[in-house]
PDB file of C-alpha atoms in Angstrom:
ATOM      1  CA  MET A   1       0.000   0.000   0.000  1.00 45.00           C
ATOM      2  CA  PRO A   2       1.714   3.251  -1.143  1.00 53.00           C
ATOM      3  CA  MET A   3       1.976   6.110   1.325  1.00 55.00           C
ATOM      4  CA  ASN A   4       0.045   9.249   0.564  1.00 65.00           C
ATOM      5  CA  SER A   5       2.341  12.291   0.116  1.00 62.00           C
ATOM      6  CA  LYS A   6      -0.145  14.613   1.859  1.00 61.00           C
ATOM      7  CA  TRP A   7      -0.114  12.327   4.883  1.00 54.00           C
ATOM      8  CA  ILE A   8       3.706  12.392   4.987  1.00 61.00           C
ATOM      9  CA  LYS A   9       3.797  16.199   4.668  1.00 54.00           C
ATOM     10  CA  ASN A  10       1.212  16.525   7.441  1.00 50.00           C
ATOM     11  CA  LEU A  11       3.211  14.207   9.697  1.00 50.00           C
ATOM     12  CA  CYS A  12       6.430  16.182   9.065  1.00 47.00           C
ATOM     13  CA  LEU A  13       4.651  19.460   9.805  1.00 42.00           C
ATOM     14  CA  GLN A  14       3.263  18.113  13.083  1.00 52.00           C
ATOM     15  CA  MET A  15       6.704  16.875  14.142  1.00 50.00           C
ATOM     16  CA  CYS A  16       8.274  20.266  13.363  1.00 44.00           C
ATOM     17  CA  LEU A  17       5.586  22.077  15.366  1.00 43.00           C
ATOM     18  CA  LEU A  18       6.086  19.711  18.284  1.00 47.00           C
ATOM     19  CA  LEU A  19       9.859  20.324  18.274  1.00 44.00           C
ATOM     20  CA  LEU A  20       9.337  24.071  18.034  1.00 43.00           C
ATOM     21  CA  ALA A  21       6.879  24.075  20.947  1.00 46.00           C
ATOM     22  CA  THR A  22       9.292  22.032  23.062  1.00 46.00           C
ATOM     23  CA  ASP A  23      12.132  24.434  22.234  1.00 49.00           C
ATOM     24  CA  LEU A  24      10.044  27.492  23.148  1.00 46.00           C
ATOM     25  CA  GLN A  25       9.105  25.989  26.499  1.00 49.00           C
ATOM     26  CA  ALA A  26      12.769  25.314  27.263  1.00 48.00           C
ATOM     27  CA  GLN A  27      13.661  28.988  26.784  1.00 57.00           C
ATOM     28  CA  SER A  28      13.301  31.217  29.798  1.00 76.00           C
ATOM     29  CA  VAL A  29      11.312  34.354  28.966  1.00 87.00           C
ATOM     30  CA  SER A  30      10.900  37.085  31.579  1.00 89.00           C
ATOM     31  CA  ARG A  31       8.794  40.235  31.591  1.00 93.00           C
ATOM     32  CA  MET A  32       9.709  43.192  33.775  1.00 94.00           C
ATOM     33  CA  SER A  33       8.740  46.783  34.174  1.00 95.00           C
ATOM     34  CA  VAL A  34      11.728  49.081  33.788  1.00 96.00           C
ATOM     35  CA  GLU A  35      12.455  52.645  34.799  1.00 96.00           C
ATOM     36  CA  ILE A  36      15.579  54.407  33.595  1.00 95.00           C
ATOM     37  CA  SER A  37      15.816  57.883  35.063  1.00 95.00           C
ATOM     38  CA  PHE A  38      18.428  60.552  34.525  1.00 90.00           C
ATOM     39  CA  GLU A  39      18.760  64.273  35.246  1.00 90.00           C
ATOM     40  CA  LYS A  40      16.723  65.646  32.357  1.00 88.00           C
ATOM     41  CA  GLY A  41      14.204  62.877  31.825  1.00 90.00           C
ATOM     42  CA  GLY A  42      13.569  59.206  31.919  1.00 92.00           C
ATOM     43  CA  ILE A  43      12.222  56.125  30.231  1.00 94.00           C
ATOM     44  CA  THR A  44       9.571  53.842  31.667  1.00 95.00           C
ATOM     45  CA  GLY A  45       8.219  50.754  30.047  1.00 96.00           C
ATOM     46  CA  VAL A  46       8.574  47.002  29.730  1.00 96.00           C
ATOM     47  CA  CYS A  47      11.677  44.852  29.384  1.00 95.00           C
ATOM     48  CA  LEU A  48      11.374  41.422  27.753  1.00 94.00           C
ATOM     49  CA  LEU A  49      14.274  39.024  28.338  1.00 94.00           C
ATOM     50  CA  ARG A  50      15.001  35.620  26.849  1.00 93.00           C
ATOM     51  CA  LYS A  51      17.762  33.653  28.544  1.00 91.00           C
ATOM     52  CA  GLU A  52      19.550  30.917  26.663  1.00 90.00           C
ATOM     53  CA  GLU A  53      22.704  28.969  27.480  1.00 89.00           C
ATOM     54  CA  GLN A  54      25.263  31.478  26.232  1.00 92.00           C
ATOM     55  CA  THR A  55      23.213  34.627  25.581  1.00 93.00           C
ATOM     56  CA  VAL A  56      20.600  36.882  27.072  1.00 93.00           C
ATOM     57  CA  SER A  57      18.605  38.787  24.481  1.00 95.00           C
ATOM     58  CA  GLY A  58      15.951  41.353  25.131  1.00 95.00           C
ATOM     59  CA  THR A  59      14.140  44.510  24.251  1.00 96.00           C
ATOM     60  CA  ILE A  60      12.956  47.568  26.131  1.00 96.00           C
ATOM     61  CA  MET A  61       9.744  49.291  25.019  1.00 96.00           C
ATOM     62  CA  ASN A  62       7.954  52.287  26.461  1.00 93.00           C
ATOM     63  CA  GLU A  63       4.293  52.262  27.572  1.00 90.00           C
ATOM     64  CA  PHE A  64       3.124  53.058  24.054  1.00 91.00           C
ATOM     65  CA  GLY A  65       4.859  50.051  22.536  1.00 90.00           C
ATOM     66  CA  ILE A  66       7.649  52.060  20.923  1.00 93.00           C
ATOM     67  CA  LYS A  67      10.899  50.126  21.015  1.00 95.00           C
ATOM     68  CA  VAL A  68      13.687  51.967  22.842  1.00 95.00           C
ATOM     69  CA  PHE A  69      16.372  49.412  21.968  1.00 96.00           C
ATOM     70  CA  ASP A  70      17.156  45.720  21.586  1.00 97.00           C
ATOM     71  CA  PHE A  71      20.204  44.048  23.074  1.00 97.00           C
ATOM     72  CA  VAL A  72      22.108  40.774  23.155  1.00 97.00           C
ATOM     73  CA  TYR A  73      24.459  39.925  26.017  1.00 96.00           C
ATOM     74  CA  TYR A  74      27.075  37.230  25.348  1.00 95.00           C
ATOM     75  CA  ARG A  75      27.840  35.747  28.773  1.00 92.00           C
ATOM     76  CA  GLN A  76      31.011  33.873  27.899  1.00 92.00           C
ATOM     77  CA  ARG A  77      32.701  36.903  26.312  1.00 94.00           C
ATOM     78  CA  ASP A  78      31.013  39.450  28.643  1.00 92.00           C
ATOM     79  CA  LYS A  79      29.992  41.541  25.614  1.00 95.00           C
ATOM     80  CA  LEU A  80      26.761  43.420  25.014  1.00 96.00           C
ATOM     81  CA  ARG A  81      25.475  44.675  21.664  1.00 97.00           C
ATOM     82  CA  LEU A  82      22.708  47.241  21.202  1.00 97.00           C
ATOM     83  CA  PHE A  83      20.412  47.187  18.162  1.00 95.00           C
ATOM     84  CA  ASN A  84      17.551  49.341  16.883  1.00 95.00           C
ATOM     85  CA  VAL A  85      18.275  52.194  19.297  1.00 96.00           C
ATOM     86  CA  ILE A  86      15.665  54.963  19.310  1.00 95.00           C
ATOM     87  CA  GLU A  87      16.908  58.118  17.603  1.00 94.00           C
ATOM     88  CA  MET A  88      17.196  60.305  20.700  1.00 91.00           C
ATOM     89  CA  LEU A  89      19.530  57.741  22.349  1.00 92.00           C
ATOM     90  CA  ASP A  90      21.461  56.803  19.220  1.00 95.00           C
ATOM     91  CA  LYS A  91      24.630  58.729  20.066  1.00 95.00           C
ATOM     92  CA  TRP A  92      27.948  56.938  20.536  1.00 96.00           C
ATOM     93  CA  TYR A  93      28.471  58.257  24.073  1.00 95.00           C
ATOM     94  CA  ILE A  94      24.941  57.321  25.221  1.00 93.00           C
ATOM     95  CA  ARG A  95      25.229  53.867  23.657  1.00 96.00           C
ATOM     96  CA  ARG A  96      28.523  53.305  25.478  1.00 96.00           C
ATOM     97  CA  VAL A  97      27.080  54.257  28.872  1.00 96.00           C
ATOM     98  CA  VAL A  98      23.930  52.147  28.398  1.00 95.00           C
ATOM     99  CA  ARG A  99      26.008  49.191  27.181  1.00 96.00           C
ATOM    100  CA  ARG A 100      28.301  49.352  30.237  1.00 96.00           C
ATOM    101  CA  ASP A 101      25.387  49.729  32.647  1.00 96.00           C
ATOM    102  CA  LEU A 102      23.426  46.832  31.161  1.00 96.00           C
ATOM    103  CA  LYS A 103      26.511  44.615  31.408  1.00 95.00           C
ATOM    104  CA  GLN A 104      26.374  45.239  35.160  1.00 94.00           C
ATOM    105  CA  VAL A 105      22.608  44.689  35.408  1.00 94.00           C
ATOM    106  CA  LEU A 106      21.958  41.619  33.231  1.00 91.00           C
ATOM    107  CA  PRO A 107      23.750  39.009  35.357  1.00 88.00           C
ATOM    108  CA  HIS A 108      21.302  39.875  38.171  1.00 85.00           C
ATOM    109  CA  LEU A 109      18.116  39.588  36.103  1.00 84.00           C
ATOM    110  CA  PRO A 110      15.396  38.424  36.311  1.00 80.00           C
ATOM    111  CA  PRO A 111      15.074  39.478  39.929  1.00 76.00           C
ATOM    112  CA  VAL A 112      12.844  37.789  42.464  1.00 82.00           C
ATOM    113  CA  SER A 113      11.597  41.147  43.703  1.00 86.00           C
ATOM    114  CA  GLU A 114      13.062  44.330  42.270  1.00 91.00           C
ATOM    115  CA  TYR A 115      16.599  45.150  41.199  1.00 94.00           C
ATOM    116  CA  ARG A 116      18.108  48.634  41.362  1.00 95.00           C
ATOM    117  CA  TYR A 117      21.318  49.841  39.790  1.00 96.00           C
ATOM    118  CA  GLU A 118      22.801  53.323  39.931  1.00 96.00           C
ATOM    119  CA  ASN A 119      25.457  54.808  37.679  1.00 95.00           C
ATOM    120  CA  ARG A 120      26.822  57.349  40.146  1.00 95.00           C
ATOM    121  CA  LYS A 121      29.131  59.024  37.671  1.00 95.00           C
ATOM    122  CA  ARG A 122      26.341  59.825  35.199  1.00 94.00           C
ATOM    123  CA  HIS A 123      23.471  59.976  37.746  1.00 95.00           C
ATOM    124  CA  ILE A 124      21.409  57.334  35.947  1.00 96.00           C
ATOM    125  CA  HIS A 125      19.095  55.082  37.957  1.00 97.00           C
ATOM    126  CA  TYR A 126      17.779  51.738  36.703  1.00 96.00           C
ATOM    127  CA  LEU A 127      14.873  49.888  38.324  1.00 96.00           C
ATOM    128  CA  PHE A 128      13.716  46.460  37.114  1.00 95.00           C
ATOM    129  CA  THR A 129      10.592  44.933  38.664  1.00 94.00           C
ATOM    130  CA  PRO A 130       9.165  41.564  37.553  1.00 94.00           C
ATOM    131  CA  LEU A 131       5.644  41.674  36.179  1.00 92.00           C
ATOM    132  CA  PRO A 132       3.136  39.195  37.616  1.00 87.00           C
ATOM    133  CA  THR A 133       2.357  36.189  35.453  1.00 78.00           C
ATOM    134  CA  THR A 134      -1.038  36.064  33.803  1.00 70.00           C
ATOM    135  CA  GLU A 135      -3.428  33.111  33.896  1.00 64.00           C
ATOM    136  CA  ASP A 136      -2.555  32.220  30.308  1.00 60.00           C
ATOM    137  CA  GLU A 137       1.145  31.950  31.153  1.00 56.00           C
ATOM    138  CA  ALA A 138       0.477  29.915  34.287  1.00 56.00           C
ATOM    139  CA  THR A 139      -1.547  27.268  32.424  1.00 56.00           C
ATOM    140  CA  GLU A 140       1.063  26.704  29.677  1.00 57.00           C
TER     141      GLU A 140
END
Protein backbone atom coordinates (compact mmCIF):
# COMPACT_ATOMS: atom_id res chain seq x y z
CA MET A 1 0.00 0.00 0.00
CA PRO A 2 1.71 3.25 -1.14
CA MET A 3 1.98 6.11 1.33
CA ASN A 4 0.04 9.25 0.56
CA SER A 5 2.34 12.29 0.12
CA LYS A 6 -0.14 14.61 1.86
CA TRP A 7 -0.11 12.33 4.88
CA ILE A 8 3.71 12.39 4.99
CA LYS A 9 3.80 16.20 4.67
CA ASN A 10 1.21 16.53 7.44
CA LEU A 11 3.21 14.21 9.70
CA CYS A 12 6.43 16.18 9.07
CA LEU A 13 4.65 19.46 9.80
CA GLN A 14 3.26 18.11 13.08
CA MET A 15 6.70 16.88 14.14
CA CYS A 16 8.27 20.27 13.36
CA LEU A 17 5.59 22.08 15.37
CA LEU A 18 6.09 19.71 18.28
CA LEU A 19 9.86 20.32 18.27
CA LEU A 20 9.34 24.07 18.03
CA ALA A 21 6.88 24.07 20.95
CA THR A 22 9.29 22.03 23.06
CA ASP A 23 12.13 24.43 22.23
CA LEU A 24 10.04 27.49 23.15
CA GLN A 25 9.10 25.99 26.50
CA ALA A 26 12.77 25.31 27.26
CA GLN A 27 13.66 28.99 26.78
CA SER A 28 13.30 31.22 29.80
CA VAL A 29 11.31 34.35 28.97
CA SER A 30 10.90 37.08 31.58
CA ARG A 31 8.79 40.24 31.59
CA MET A 32 9.71 43.19 33.77
CA SER A 33 8.74 46.78 34.17
CA VAL A 34 11.73 49.08 33.79
CA GLU A 35 12.46 52.64 34.80
CA ILE A 36 15.58 54.41 33.59
CA SER A 37 15.82 57.88 35.06
CA PHE A 38 18.43 60.55 34.53
CA GLU A 39 18.76 64.27 35.25
CA LYS A 40 16.72 65.65 32.36
CA GLY A 41 14.20 62.88 31.82
CA GLY A 42 13.57 59.21 31.92
CA ILE A 43 12.22 56.13 30.23
CA THR A 44 9.57 53.84 31.67
CA GLY A 45 8.22 50.75 30.05
CA VAL A 46 8.57 47.00 29.73
CA CYS A 47 11.68 44.85 29.38
CA LEU A 48 11.37 41.42 27.75
CA LEU A 49 14.27 39.02 28.34
CA ARG A 50 15.00 35.62 26.85
CA LYS A 51 17.76 33.65 28.54
CA GLU A 52 19.55 30.92 26.66
CA GLU A 53 22.70 28.97 27.48
CA GLN A 54 25.26 31.48 26.23
CA THR A 55 23.21 34.63 25.58
CA VAL A 56 20.60 36.88 27.07
CA SER A 57 18.61 38.79 24.48
CA GLY A 58 15.95 41.35 25.13
CA THR A 59 14.14 44.51 24.25
CA ILE A 60 12.96 47.57 26.13
CA MET A 61 9.74 49.29 25.02
CA ASN A 62 7.95 52.29 26.46
CA GLU A 63 4.29 52.26 27.57
CA PHE A 64 3.12 53.06 24.05
CA GLY A 65 4.86 50.05 22.54
CA ILE A 66 7.65 52.06 20.92
CA LYS A 67 10.90 50.13 21.02
CA VAL A 68 13.69 51.97 22.84
CA PHE A 69 16.37 49.41 21.97
CA ASP A 70 17.16 45.72 21.59
CA PHE A 71 20.20 44.05 23.07
CA VAL A 72 22.11 40.77 23.15
CA TYR A 73 24.46 39.92 26.02
CA TYR A 74 27.08 37.23 25.35
CA ARG A 75 27.84 35.75 28.77
CA GLN A 76 31.01 33.87 27.90
CA ARG A 77 32.70 36.90 26.31
CA ASP A 78 31.01 39.45 28.64
CA LYS A 79 29.99 41.54 25.61
CA LEU A 80 26.76 43.42 25.01
CA ARG A 81 25.48 44.67 21.66
CA LEU A 82 22.71 47.24 21.20
CA PHE A 83 20.41 47.19 18.16
CA ASN A 84 17.55 49.34 16.88
CA VAL A 85 18.27 52.19 19.30
CA ILE A 86 15.66 54.96 19.31
CA GLU A 87 16.91 58.12 17.60
CA MET A 88 17.20 60.30 20.70
CA LEU A 89 19.53 57.74 22.35
CA ASP A 90 21.46 56.80 19.22
CA LYS A 91 24.63 58.73 20.07
CA TRP A 92 27.95 56.94 20.54
CA TYR A 93 28.47 58.26 24.07
CA ILE A 94 24.94 57.32 25.22
CA ARG A 95 25.23 53.87 23.66
CA ARG A 96 28.52 53.31 25.48
CA VAL A 97 27.08 54.26 28.87
CA VAL A 98 23.93 52.15 28.40
CA ARG A 99 26.01 49.19 27.18
CA ARG A 100 28.30 49.35 30.24
CA ASP A 101 25.39 49.73 32.65
CA LEU A 102 23.43 46.83 31.16
CA LYS A 103 26.51 44.61 31.41
CA GLN A 104 26.37 45.24 35.16
CA VAL A 105 22.61 44.69 35.41
CA LEU A 106 21.96 41.62 33.23
CA PRO A 107 23.75 39.01 35.36
CA HIS A 108 21.30 39.88 38.17
CA LEU A 109 18.12 39.59 36.10
CA PRO A 110 15.40 38.42 36.31
CA PRO A 111 15.07 39.48 39.93
CA VAL A 112 12.84 37.79 42.46
CA SER A 113 11.60 41.15 43.70
CA GLU A 114 13.06 44.33 42.27
CA TYR A 115 16.60 45.15 41.20
CA ARG A 116 18.11 48.63 41.36
CA TYR A 117 21.32 49.84 39.79
CA GLU A 118 22.80 53.32 39.93
CA ASN A 119 25.46 54.81 37.68
CA ARG A 120 26.82 57.35 40.15
CA LYS A 121 29.13 59.02 37.67
CA ARG A 122 26.34 59.83 35.20
CA HIS A 123 23.47 59.98 37.75
CA ILE A 124 21.41 57.33 35.95
CA HIS A 125 19.10 55.08 37.96
CA TYR A 126 17.78 51.74 36.70
CA LEU A 127 14.87 49.89 38.32
CA PHE A 128 13.72 46.46 37.11
CA THR A 129 10.59 44.93 38.66
CA PRO A 130 9.17 41.56 37.55
CA LEU A 131 5.64 41.67 36.18
CA PRO A 132 3.14 39.19 37.62
CA THR A 133 2.36 36.19 35.45
CA THR A 134 -1.04 36.06 33.80
CA GLU A 135 -3.43 33.11 33.90
CA ASP A 136 -2.55 32.22 30.31
CA GLU A 137 1.14 31.95 31.15
CA ALA A 138 0.48 29.91 34.29
CA THR A 139 -1.55 27.27 32.42
CA GLU A 140 1.06 26.70 29.68
